[in-house]
Amino acid sequence: MKEPFFVLVRPQMGENIGAAARAMLNFGLASMRLVDPRDGWPNQRAVAMASGAAGRVLDNAVVHPTTAEAVADCTHVYATTARSRDLTKRVLTPEAAMAEAADRIAKGEKVAVLFGPERAGLENDDIALANTIVSVPVNPEFASLNLGQCVLLTAYEWRRHTVEAEPARMEFAGTEPASAVEVQKLGDHYEERLDEVGFFFPETKAAGMKRTLRNMWSRLDLTRADVQLLHGMLRQILRRRDAVERDDGQP
Amino acid sequence: MKEPFFVLVRPQMGENIGAAARAMLNFGLASMRLVDPRDGWPNQRAVAMASGAAGRVLDNAVVHPTTAEAVADCTHVYATTARSRDLTKRVLTPEAAMAEAADRIAKGEKVAVLFGPERAGLENDDIALANTIVSVPVNPEFASLNLGQCVLLTAYEWRRHTVEAEPARMEFAGTEPASAVEVQKLGDHYEERLDEVGFFFPETKAAGMKRTLRNMWSRLDLTRADVQLLHGMLRQILRRRDAVERDDGQP
């Protein structure tokens, strides 16, 4: 098992169990355990909410009568809770907890994360079974995360610490970055045509204006498609202008 | 304005607008803009879902007829979208995007984050107005984030990059860490009583066993309350045992 067990402790509404399965699977997690679900198991409302691939998370979920039994084989247990609980225990952010959980699992440990029932959250007897508390750093003046949101954020942090996501990439839709020579030729094209219409005026400022324009083209990170578009735009404007001038009877 | 505007583009269900307000406020964000909400504005279902403090986020939300007008005053616009969109654009994770947004806002920029309607997400015309795409790194085989979840994760990343959360802390419930001398005296107490009952046997292994026990006490990060409890447990066991022995008529 290369992932933590997400243990829903005494969950009440089937819909929320289904939503938790979806939230888990969104971030690649599929190992759910259930402690004494209020409406029994299996639960059709859970299945209806999960639907599709997340339904298989429910199919594979194992039900235990008590929290102690649900975590019996785990070497480290995290308990998610918002409030301070009158228990002396280490408290981690979801980020730190999932980074640590990934390390533990890589070393062969079995890890569980406890999530409490919708209304009241985990009881102190559940938390006393955990090694570490996980607390989402919410706005202290408005802390209203529900079960599904707590599962979502924890699963998100799991994936963030196990699957390398590129923090930044460039999406190229059927094109690629323009080369320097392409950008240079684009600059030549605009400079020549603008020179012809007297854009670089007065003469004393022409060199600076040209440099500003060249600098803009380089700065814009143009694609080949952009360069073609900008060439075409300029050509078409000039063609249209020439046509209008001919209509006006000018030479 | 020291935070980004979260712009819900053509949101459909009032409940989802209310849930977005709650998700934002959970992470300290209160600046919402709405583009052409399907069921008009104000929306009683949105208010019912938000309730309490999150209702004020809705009260202060500004409605715009088009996305262009909603972002007109912003110097950088992020668009959240799951799919690749046939548009050449930079793509960031929520983490990288919110870190960058925090930098921009600290420098005085105005930043908007676009969220698409529930069913279809943002249209390409909306995305073309954005400088940068934000894409949550979900499981490619199961990507089913809804509007509220997307707002939640983005708001979470905003807070993670702006409010310093302690990644790890110790929660002490009415107690504090034991000092070395307290742990040492606890070790003395156990060692003496265990010595009296012949626990450190055979003699050749006694030193090693005592070291192991001392090491355990130090490793456990005991609190003062733990130390008192462990002293009391040992005393009570000995008292009870002595009483039993007296009952048995032994000397």
Short mmCIF file of C-alpha atoms in Angstrom, two decimals:
data_model
loop_
_atom_site.label_atom_id
_atom_site.label_comp_id
_atom_site.label_asym_id
_atom_site.label_seq_id
_atom_site.Cartn_x
_atom_site.Cartn_y
_atom_site.Cartn_z
CA MET A 1 0.00 0.00 0.00
CA LYS A 2 1.67 3.19 -1.21
CA GLU A 3 -0.91 5.63 0.13
CA PRO A 4 -2.55 6.53 3.43
CA PHE A 5 -5.91 5.12 4.50
CA PHE A 6 -8.52 7.82 4.81
CA VAL A 7 -10.73 6.74 7.70
CA LEU A 8 -14.21 8.31 7.93
CA VAL A 9 -15.27 7.97 11.56
CA ARG A 10 -19.02 7.54 12.11
CA PRO A 11 -20.00 9.42 8.93
CA GLN A 12 -23.67 10.40 8.86
CA MET A 13 -24.89 11.14 5.34
CA GLY A 14 -24.23 8.75 2.48
CA GLU A 15 -23.85 11.74 0.12
CA ASN A 16 -20.88 12.92 2.15
CA ILE A 17 -19.21 9.51 1.99
CA GLY A 18 -19.65 9.57 -1.80
CA ALA A 19 -18.30 13.12 -2.00
CA ALA A 20 -15.29 12.10 0.11
CA ALA A 21 -14.59 9.24 -2.32
CA ARG A 22 -14.68 11.68 -5.24
CA ALA A 23 -12.42 14.16 -3.44
CA MET A 24 -9.92 11.37 -2.70
CA LEU A 25 -9.89 10.03 -6.24
CA ASN A 26 -9.43 13.54 -7.66
CA PHE A 27 -6.01 13.38 -6.06
CA GLY A 28 -5.30 9.74 -6.79
CA LEU A 29 -6.28 8.20 -3.43
CA ALA A 30 -8.48 5.10 -3.30
CA SER A 31 -8.03 3.52 0.17
CA MET A 32 -11.03 4.33 2.34
CA ARG A 33 -11.99 2.82 5.68
CA LEU A 34 -15.28 3.49 7.46
CA VAL A 35 -16.00 3.34 11.17
CA ASP A 36 -19.60 2.50 12.03
CA PRO A 37 -21.39 4.54 9.32
CA ARG A 38 -24.71 5.82 10.73
CA ASP A 39 -26.91 4.46 7.94
CA GLY A 40 -25.16 1.10 7.54
CA TRP A 41 -23.19 -0.19 4.60
CA PRO A 42 -23.39 -0.37 1.62
CA ASN A 43 -25.20 2.94 1.19
CA GLN A 44 -27.04 3.73 -2.05
CA ARG A 45 -26.81 7.48 -1.55
CA ALA A 46 -23.05 7.20 -1.26
CA VAL A 47 -22.91 5.18 -4.47
CA ALA A 48 -25.16 7.65 -6.32
CA MET A 49 -22.97 10.59 -5.28
CA ALA A 50 -19.68 8.87 -6.10
CA SER A 51 -20.68 7.48 -9.52
CA GLY A 52 -18.22 6.09 -12.01
CA ALA A 53 -14.64 5.54 -10.97
CA ALA A 54 -15.18 6.87 -7.44
CA GLY A 55 -17.75 4.10 -6.93
CA ARG A 56 -14.87 1.65 -6.90
CA VAL A 57 -13.36 3.50 -3.94
CA LEU A 58 -16.59 2.73 -2.09
CA ASP A 59 -16.65 -0.88 -3.30
CA ASN A 60 -13.22 -1.37 -1.78
CA ALA A 61 -13.93 0.52 1.45
CA VAL A 62 -13.62 -1.64 4.57
CA VAL A 63 -16.02 -1.09 7.47
CA HIS A 64 -14.83 -1.41 11.08
CA PRO A 65 -16.97 -1.22 14.22
CA THR A 66 -14.55 1.03 16.15
CA THR A 67 -11.82 3.55 15.39
CA ALA A 68 -9.33 1.40 17.31
CA GLU A 69 -9.98 -1.54 14.98
CA ALA A 70 -9.85 0.67 11.89
CA VAL A 71 -6.31 1.83 12.71
CA ALA A 72 -5.03 -1.35 14.40
CA ASP A 73 -2.50 -2.20 11.67
CA CYS A 74 -1.24 1.39 11.21
CA THR A 75 2.04 2.63 12.63
CA HIS A 76 1.14 6.30 12.49
CA VAL A 77 -2.32 7.84 12.82
CA TYR A 78 -3.21 11.44 12.00
CA ALA A 79 -6.44 12.98 13.30
CA THR A 80 -7.93 15.97 11.47
CA THR A 81 -9.61 18.43 13.79
CA ALA A 82 -10.32 22.13 13.77
CA ARG A 83 -10.60 22.90 17.46
CA SER A 84 -8.07 22.54 20.20
CA ARG A 85 -9.06 19.42 22.05
CA ASP A 86 -7.65 19.47 25.60
CA LEU A 87 -5.21 16.79 24.61
CA THR A 88 -1.47 17.29 24.61
CA LYS A 89 -0.41 16.37 21.11
CA ARG A 90 1.71 17.49 18.20
CA VAL A 91 -0.23 19.57 15.64
CA LEU A 92 0.76 19.75 11.96
CA THR A 93 -0.62 21.62 8.95
CA PRO A 94 -2.04 19.34 6.21
CA GLU A 95 1.03 20.26 4.18
CA ALA A 96 3.53 19.15 6.85
CA ALA A 97 1.45 16.10 7.75
CA MET A 98 1.17 14.78 4.20
CA ALA A 99 4.87 15.43 3.53
CA GLU A 100 5.67 13.41 6.65
CA ALA A 101 3.12 10.71 5.75
CA ALA A 102 4.75 10.35 2.32
CA ASP A 103 8.13 9.85 4.03
CA ARG A 104 6.72 7.28 6.44
CA ILE A 105 4.97 5.34 3.68
CA ALA A 106 8.11 5.37 1.54
CA LYS A 107 9.88 3.71 4.50
CA GLY A 108 7.22 1.00 4.66
CA GLU A 109 4.95 2.39 7.40
CA LYS A 110 1.18 2.11 7.26
CA VAL A 111 -0.52 5.45 7.80
CA ALA A 112 -4.13 6.39 8.57
CA VAL A 113 -5.83 9.80 8.54
CA LEU A 114 -8.99 10.14 10.65
CA PHE A 115 -11.89 12.39 9.62
CA GLY A 116 -14.71 13.00 12.08
CA PRO A 117 -18.47 12.92 11.57
CA GLU A 118 -20.10 15.88 9.84
CA ARG A 119 -21.63 17.66 12.78
CA ALA A 120 -19.33 17.26 15.75
CA GLY A 121 -16.00 16.12 14.35
CA LEU A 122 -13.81 13.54 16.06
CA GLU A 123 -14.35 12.76 19.73
CA ASN A 124 -11.48 12.94 22.17
CA ASP A 125 -11.50 9.13 22.45
CA ASP A 126 -10.76 8.95 18.71
CA ILE A 127 -8.07 11.62 18.91
CA ALA A 128 -6.40 9.84 21.83
CA LEU A 129 -5.74 6.97 19.38
CA ALA A 130 -3.84 9.28 17.03
CA ASN A 131 -0.16 10.11 17.12
CA THR A 132 -0.55 13.54 15.53
CA ILE A 133 -3.26 16.14 15.00
CA VAL A 134 -3.74 17.75 11.58
CA SER A 135 -5.32 21.18 11.58
CA VAL A 136 -6.16 23.21 8.46
CA PRO A 137 -4.95 26.80 8.97
CA VAL A 138 -8.32 28.48 8.39
CA ASN A 139 -9.41 32.03 9.11
CA PRO A 140 -9.93 31.94 12.88
CA GLU A 141 -12.94 34.25 12.54
CA PHE A 142 -14.70 31.94 10.08
CA ALA A 143 -13.82 28.26 10.24
CA SER A 144 -16.56 26.20 8.63
CA LEU A 145 -14.88 23.42 6.69
CA ASN A 146 -17.11 20.42 6.15
CA LEU A 147 -16.09 16.76 5.88
CA GLY A 148 -15.74 16.80 2.09
CA GLN A 149 -13.65 19.98 2.14
CA CYS A 150 -11.34 18.58 4.80
CA VAL A 151 -10.87 15.36 2.82
CA LEU A 152 -10.29 17.41 -0.35
CA LEU A 153 -7.57 19.62 1.14
CA THR A 154 -5.79 16.68 2.77
CA ALA A 155 -5.89 14.62 -0.44
CA TYR A 156 -4.68 17.66 -2.39
CA GLU A 157 -1.69 18.01 -0.06
CA TRP A 158 -0.97 14.28 -0.37
CA ARG A 159 -0.76 14.59 -4.15
CA ARG A 160 1.27 17.81 -3.93
CA HIS A 161 3.91 15.94 -1.92
CA THR A 162 3.97 12.76 -3.95
CA VAL A 163 3.32 13.63 -7.60
CA GLU A 164 5.63 16.24 -9.03
CA ALA A 165 3.51 18.94 -10.67
CA GLU A 166 5.23 21.52 -12.82
CA PRO A 167 4.63 24.78 -10.95
CA ALA A 168 4.73 26.62 -14.28
CA ARG A 169 4.58 25.53 -17.87
CA MET A 170 3.67 27.05 -21.19
CA GLU A 171 0.76 25.65 -23.11
CA PHE A 172 1.38 25.92 -26.87
CA ALA A 173 -1.71 25.42 -29.00
CA GLY A 174 -0.33 24.05 -32.26
CA THR A 175 2.63 26.41 -32.29
CA GLU A 176 6.01 26.98 -30.64
CA PRO A 177 8.12 29.89 -29.48
CA ALA A 178 9.42 32.15 -32.26
CA SER A 179 13.17 32.15 -32.78
CA ALA A 180 15.22 35.33 -32.34
CA VAL A 181 15.69 35.72 -36.08
CA GLU A 182 11.94 35.49 -36.64
CA VAL A 183 11.34 38.22 -34.07
CA GLN A 184 14.15 40.26 -35.64
CA LYS A 185 12.59 40.02 -39.11
CA LEU A 186 9.24 41.02 -37.65
CA GLY A 187 10.94 44.06 -36.13
CA ASP A 188 12.53 44.86 -39.52
CA HIS A 189 9.16 44.62 -41.25
CA TYR A 190 7.40 46.99 -38.83
CA GLU A 191 10.36 49.36 -38.69
CA GLU A 192 10.56 49.68 -42.49
CA ARG A 193 6.85 50.25 -42.99
CA LEU A 194 6.60 52.66 -40.08
CA ASP A 195 9.66 54.52 -41.40
CA GLU A 196 7.89 54.90 -44.78
CA VAL A 197 4.87 56.54 -43.15
CA GLY A 198 7.00 58.88 -41.03
CA PHE A 199 6.21 57.26 -37.69
CA PHE A 200 9.69 57.82 -36.22
CA PHE A 201 9.44 61.55 -35.74
CA PRO A 202 11.17 63.78 -34.82
CA GLU A 203 14.46 62.58 -36.26
CA THR A 204 16.28 63.16 -32.94
CA LYS A 205 14.02 60.68 -31.17
CA ALA A 206 13.89 58.08 -33.96
CA ALA A 207 16.68 55.87 -32.62
CA GLY A 208 15.11 55.71 -29.14
CA MET A 209 11.67 54.97 -30.55
CA LYS A 210 13.06 52.16 -32.68
CA ARG A 211 14.85 50.68 -29.70
CA THR A 212 11.64 50.80 -27.63
CA LEU A 213 9.76 48.97 -30.36
CA ARG A 214 12.49 46.32 -30.79
CA ASN A 215 12.52 45.82 -27.05
CA MET A 216 8.77 45.32 -27.00
CA TRP A 217 8.87 42.58 -29.64
CA SER A 218 11.56 40.72 -27.70
CA ARG A 219 9.80 41.09 -24.39
CA LEU A 220 6.47 39.66 -25.58
CA ASP A 221 7.54 36.00 -25.81
CA LEU A 222 5.91 35.71 -29.22
CA THR A 223 5.08 32.38 -30.80
CA ARG A 224 5.59 31.59 -34.50
CA ALA A 225 1.83 31.93 -34.91
CA ASP A 226 1.93 35.40 -33.28
CA VAL A 227 4.72 36.47 -35.65
CA GLN A 228 2.77 35.30 -38.70
CA LEU A 229 -0.32 37.10 -37.40
CA LEU A 230 1.57 40.36 -36.84
CA HIS A 231 3.18 40.21 -40.31
CA GLY A 232 -0.20 39.51 -41.88
CA MET A 233 -1.94 42.31 -39.96
CA LEU A 234 0.60 44.87 -41.14
CA ARG A 235 0.50 43.68 -44.74
CA GLN A 236 -3.27 43.77 -44.82
CA ILE A 237 -3.48 47.26 -43.30
CA LEU A 238 -1.05 48.56 -45.92
CA ARG A 239 -2.83 46.77 -48.78
CA ARG A 240 -6.19 48.14 -47.68
CA ARG A 241 -4.76 51.64 -47.27
CA ASP A 242 -3.20 51.50 -50.74
CA ALA A 243 -6.53 50.36 -52.21
CA VAL A 244 -8.36 53.22 -50.48
CA GLU A 245 -5.81 55.69 -51.80
CA ARG A 246 -6.30 54.39 -55.33
CA ASP A 247 -10.08 54.77 -54.97
CA ASP A 248 -9.47 58.35 -53.87
CA GLY A 249 -7.77 58.88 -57.23
CA GLN A 250 -4.40 59.50 -55.62
CA PRO A 251 -1.30 58.18 -57.40
CA MET B 1 -7.20 46.07 -1.64
CA LYS B 2 -4.74 43.53 -0.24
CA GLU B 3 -6.30 40.43 -1.76
CA PRO B 4 -7.30 39.10 -5.19
CA PHE B 5 -10.83 39.44 -6.54
CA PHE B 6 -12.46 36.06 -7.04
CA VAL B 7 -14.64 36.47 -10.13
CA LEU B 8 -17.43 33.91 -10.63
CA VAL B 9 -18.23 33.96 -14.33
CA ARG B 10 -21.89 33.23 -15.21
CA PRO B 11 -22.50 31.08 -12.12
CA GLN B 12 -25.68 29.03 -12.33
CA MET B 13 -26.92 27.90 -8.91
CA GLY B 14 -27.25 30.33 -6.03
CA GLU B 15 -26.18 27.57 -3.63
CA ASN B 16 -22.82 27.39 -5.38
CA ILE B 17 -22.32 31.14 -5.12
CA GLY B 18 -23.02 30.90 -1.39
CA ALA B 19 -20.67 27.93 -1.03
CA ALA B 20 -17.95 29.86 -2.88
CA ALA B 21 -18.38 32.76 -0.43
CA ARG B 22 -17.96 30.35 2.50
CA ALA B 23 -14.89 28.73 0.93
CA MET B 24 -13.33 32.15 0.37
CA LEU B 25 -14.00 33.39 3.88
CA ASN B 26 -12.60 30.17 5.37
CA PHE B 27 -9.28 31.40 4.06
CA GLY B 28 -9.80 35.07 4.80
CA LEU B 29 -10.91 36.29 1.36
CA ALA B 30 -13.94 38.56 1.01
CA SER B 31 -13.71 40.26 -2.42
CA MET B 32 -16.11 38.59 -4.83
CA ARG B 33 -17.22 39.77 -8.26
CA LEU B 34 -19.96 38.16 -10.31
CA VAL B 35 -20.38 38.13 -14.08
CA ASP B 36 -24.00 37.83 -15.25
CA PRO B 37 -25.30 35.29 -12.68
CA ARG B 38 -27.93 33.11 -14.34
CA ASP B 39 -30.67 33.67 -11.76
CA GLY B 40 -30.06 37.39 -11.26
CA TRP B 41 -28.83 39.19 -8.18
CA PRO B 42 -29.34 39.24 -5.23
CA ASN B 43 -30.08 35.54 -4.93
CA GLN B 44 -31.85 34.18 -1.83
CA ARG B 45 -30.45 30.68 -2.26
CA ALA B 46 -26.94 32.11 -2.24
CA VAL B 47 -27.70 34.04 0.95
CA ALA B 48 -29.23 30.96 2.62
CA MET B 49 -26.17 28.86 1.81
CA ALA B 50 -23.65 31.49 2.89
CA SER B 51 -25.33 32.45 6.18
CA GLY B 52 -23.61 34.50 8.87
CA ALA B 53 -20.30 36.14 8.13
CA ALA B 54 -20.09 34.75 4.59
CA GLY B 55 -23.33 36.60 3.83
CA ARG B 56 -21.36 39.83 4.00
CA VAL B 57 -19.11 38.57 1.21
CA LEU B 58 -22.26 38.33 -0.92
CA ASP B 59 -23.52 41.75 0.24
CA ASN B 60 -20.28 43.28 -0.99
CA ALA B 61 -20.11 41.30 -4.24
CA VAL B 62 -20.22 43.50 -7.35
CA VAL B 63 -22.09 42.29 -10.43
CA HIS B 64 -20.76 43.00 -13.94
CA PRO B 65 -22.46 42.22 -17.26
CA THR B 66 -19.31 40.84 -18.92
CA THR B 67 -16.01 39.27 -17.91
CA ALA B 68 -14.15 42.10 -19.64
CA GLU B 69 -15.87 44.67 -17.41
CA ALA B 70 -15.31 42.57 -14.29
CA VAL B 71 -11.54 42.56 -14.79
CA ALA B 72 -11.17 46.00 -16.40
CA ASP B 73 -9.26 47.54 -13.47
CA CYS B 74 -6.99 44.51 -12.87
CA THR B 75 -3.37 44.37 -14.00
CA HIS B 76 -3.13 40.60 -13.89
CA VAL B 77 -5.90 38.08 -14.50
CA TYR B 78 -5.69 34.37 -13.71
CA ALA B 79 -8.19 31.93 -15.25
CA THR B 80 -8.84 28.59 -13.52
CA THR B 81 -9.47 25.77 -15.95
CA ALA B 82 -8.98 22.03 -15.96
CA ARG B 83 -8.73 21.26 -19.66
CA SER B 84 -6.21 22.41 -22.18
CA ARG B 85 -7.93 25.13 -24.16
CA ASP B 86 -6.30 25.58 -27.58
CA LEU B 87 -4.90 28.87 -26.41
CA THR B 88 -1.21 29.56 -26.08
CA LYS B 89 -0.78 30.68 -22.50
CA ARG B 90 1.33 30.22 -19.39
CA VAL B 91 -0.09 27.59 -16.99
CA LEU B 92 0.59 27.67 -13.24
CA THR B 93 -0.38 25.43 -10.33
CA PRO B 94 -2.65 27.11 -7.74
CA GLU B 95 0.37 27.17 -5.44
CA ALA B 96 2.62 29.02 -7.91
CA ALA B 97 -0.21 31.30 -9.02
CA MET B 98 -1.18 32.41 -5.52
CA ALA B 99 2.46 32.92 -4.53
CA GLU B 100 2.87 35.12 -7.60
CA ALA B 101 -0.45 36.91 -6.95
CA ALA B 102 0.70 37.71 -3.42
CA ASP B 103 3.89 39.24 -4.82
CA ARG B 104 1.96 41.27 -7.37
CA ILE B 105 -0.52 42.55 -4.80
CA ALA B 106 2.29 43.45 -2.40
CA LYS B 107 3.71 45.61 -5.22
CA GLY B 108 0.37 47.39 -5.63
CA GLU B 109 -1.12 45.42 -8.54
CA LYS B 110 -4.81 44.51 -8.72
CA VAL B 111 -5.34 40.83 -9.37
CA ALA B 112 -8.41 38.83 -10.43
CA VAL B 113 -8.98 35.07 -10.51
CA LEU B 114 -11.70 33.82 -12.87
CA PHE B 115 -13.84 30.78 -12.07
CA GLY B 116 -16.13 29.35 -14.75
CA PRO B 117 -19.76 28.25 -14.57
CA GLU B 118 -20.54 24.90 -12.94
CA ARG B 119 -21.19 22.79 -15.99
CA ALA B 120 -18.90 23.93 -18.75
CA GLY B 121 -16.19 26.00 -17.09
CA LEU B 122 -14.77 29.16 -18.63
CA GLU B 123 -15.21 29.80 -22.34
CA ASN B 124 -12.23 30.54 -24.54
CA ASP B 125 -13.41 34.15 -24.86
CA ASP B 126 -13.07 34.49 -21.07
CA ILE B 127 -9.68 32.80 -21.01
CA ALA B 128 -8.40 35.04 -23.80
CA LEU B 129 -8.86 37.94 -21.33
CA ALA B 130 -6.55 36.31 -18.80
CA ASN B 131 -2.79 36.64 -18.57
CA THR B 132 -2.25 33.24 -16.98
CA ILE B 133 -4.06 29.92 -16.65
CA VAL B 134 -4.30 28.19 -13.26
CA SER B 135 -4.75 24.43 -13.35
CA VAL B 136 -5.17 22.21 -10.29
CA PRO B 137 -2.89 19.15 -10.63
CA VAL B 138 -5.62 16.52 -10.31
CA ASN B 139 -5.49 12.82 -11.07
CA PRO B 140 -5.68 12.79 -14.89
CA GLU B 141 -7.86 9.67 -14.76
CA PHE B 142 -10.45 11.30 -12.50
CA ALA B 143 -10.74 15.07 -12.63
CA SER B 144 -14.12 16.16 -11.30
CA LEU B 145 -13.53 19.31 -9.26
CA ASN B 146 -16.62 21.46 -8.95
CA LEU B 147 -16.80 25.24 -8.64
CA GLY B 148 -16.77 25.27 -4.82
CA GLN B 149 -13.81 22.89 -4.66
CA CYS B 150 -11.84 24.95 -7.14
CA VAL B 151 -12.53 28.15 -5.16
CA LEU B 152 -11.62 26.34 -1.93
CA LEU B 153 -8.24 25.09 -3.15
CA THR B 154 -7.32 28.45 -4.67
CA ALA B 155 -8.32 30.34 -1.50
CA TYR B 156 -6.39 27.79 0.59
CA GLU B 157 -3.27 28.40 -1.49
CA TRP B 158 -3.75 32.17 -1.15
CA ARG B 159 -3.76 31.89 2.63
CA ARG B 160 -0.85 29.44 2.62
CA HIS B 161 1.26 32.05 0.81
CA THR B 162 0.16 35.09 2.80
CA VAL B 163 -0.50 34.00 6.39
CA GLU B 164 2.37 32.21 8.02
CA ALA B 165 1.04 28.98 9.53
CA GLU B 166 3.29 27.03 11.85
CA PRO B 167 3.90 23.78 9.97
CA ALA B 168 4.27 22.01 13.32
CA ARG B 169 3.46 22.96 16.86
CA MET B 170 2.77 21.24 20.11
CA GLU B 171 -0.61 21.64 21.72
CA PHE B 172 -0.24 21.58 25.53
CA ALA B 173 -3.50 21.07 27.36
CA GLY B 174 -2.91 22.80 30.70
CA THR B 175 0.62 21.51 31.02
CA GLU B 176 4.13 22.06 29.67
CA PRO B 177 7.16 19.98 28.76
CA ALA B 178 8.86 18.24 31.69
CA SER B 179 12.37 19.44 32.52
CA ALA B 180 15.34 17.10 32.34
CA VAL B 181 15.58 16.85 36.11
CA GLU B 182 11.91 15.85 36.35
CA VAL B 183 12.45 13.10 33.78
CA GLN B 184 15.60 12.04 35.62
CA LYS B 185 13.75 11.77 38.95
CA LEU B 186 11.04 9.75 37.24
CA GLY B 187 13.74 7.43 35.94
CA ASP B 188 15.19 7.15 39.45
CA HIS B 189 11.79 6.28 40.89
CA TYR B 190 11.11 3.50 38.39
CA GLU B 191 14.65 2.19 38.54
CA GLU B 192 14.62 1.91 42.35
CA ARG B 193 11.25 0.19 42.56
CA LEU B 194 12.04 -2.17 39.68
CA ASP B 195 15.38 -2.96 41.31
CA GLU B 196 13.55 -3.92 44.53
CA VAL B 197 11.36 -6.41 42.64
CA GLY B 198 14.30 -7.97 40.82
CA PHE B 199 13.35 -6.66 37.37
CA PHE B 200 16.93 -6.04 36.22
CA PHE B 201 17.93 -9.66 35.78
CA PRO B 202 20.37 -11.22 35.04
CA GLU B 203 22.96 -9.03 36.73
CA THR B 204 25.16 -8.97 33.61
CA LYS B 205 22.36 -7.32 31.59
CA ALA B 206 21.19 -4.92 34.32
CA ALA B 207 23.23 -1.91 33.16
CA GLY B 208 22.02 -2.25 29.59
CA MET B 209 18.38 -2.66 30.65
CA LYS B 210 18.62 0.45 32.85
CA ARG B 211 20.09 2.46 29.99
CA THR B 212 17.30 1.33 27.65
CA LEU B 213 14.69 2.41 30.19
CA ARG B 214 16.38 5.81 30.79
CA ASN B 215 16.57 6.32 27.04
CA MET B 216 12.88 5.59 26.67
CA TRP B 217 11.87 8.21 29.25
CA SER B 218 13.98 10.84 27.49
CA ARG B 219 12.71 9.94 24.05
CA LEU B 220 9.03 10.22 24.93
CA ASP B 221 8.86 14.03 25.16
CA LEU B 222 6.94 13.77 28.42
CA THR B 223 4.96 16.64 29.87
CA ARG B 224 4.88 17.52 33.57
CA ALA B 225 1.39 15.99 33.67
CA ASP B 226 2.74 12.76 32.14
CA VAL B 227 5.50 12.63 34.75
CA GLN B 228 3.01 13.08 37.60
CA LEU B 229 0.79 10.40 36.09
CA LEU B 230 3.67 7.92 35.75
CA HIS B 231 4.82 8.58 39.34
CA GLY B 232 1.27 8.14 40.60
CA MET B 233 0.70 4.94 38.61
CA LEU B 234 3.82 3.31 40.06
CA ARG B 235 3.01 4.40 43.62
CA GLN B 236 -0.54 3.11 43.36
CA ILE B 237 0.49 -0.24 41.91
CA LEU B 238 2.98 -0.72 44.77
CA ARG B 239 0.45 0.40 47.40
CA ARG B 240 -2.19 -1.95 46.03
CA ARG B 241 0.28 -4.81 45.81
CA ASP B 242 1.41 -4.22 49.39
CA ALA B 243 -2.25 -4.18 50.51
CA VAL B 244 -2.94 -7.45 48.68
CA GLU B 245 0.11 -8.99 50.30
CA ARG B 246 -1.11 -7.88 53.72
CA ASP B 247 -4.54 -9.38 52.99
CA ASP B 248 -2.81 -12.60 52.07
CA GLY B 249 -1.39 -12.62 55.62
CA GLN B 250 2.13 -12.25 54.34
CA PRO B 251 4.52 -10.10 56.36
#
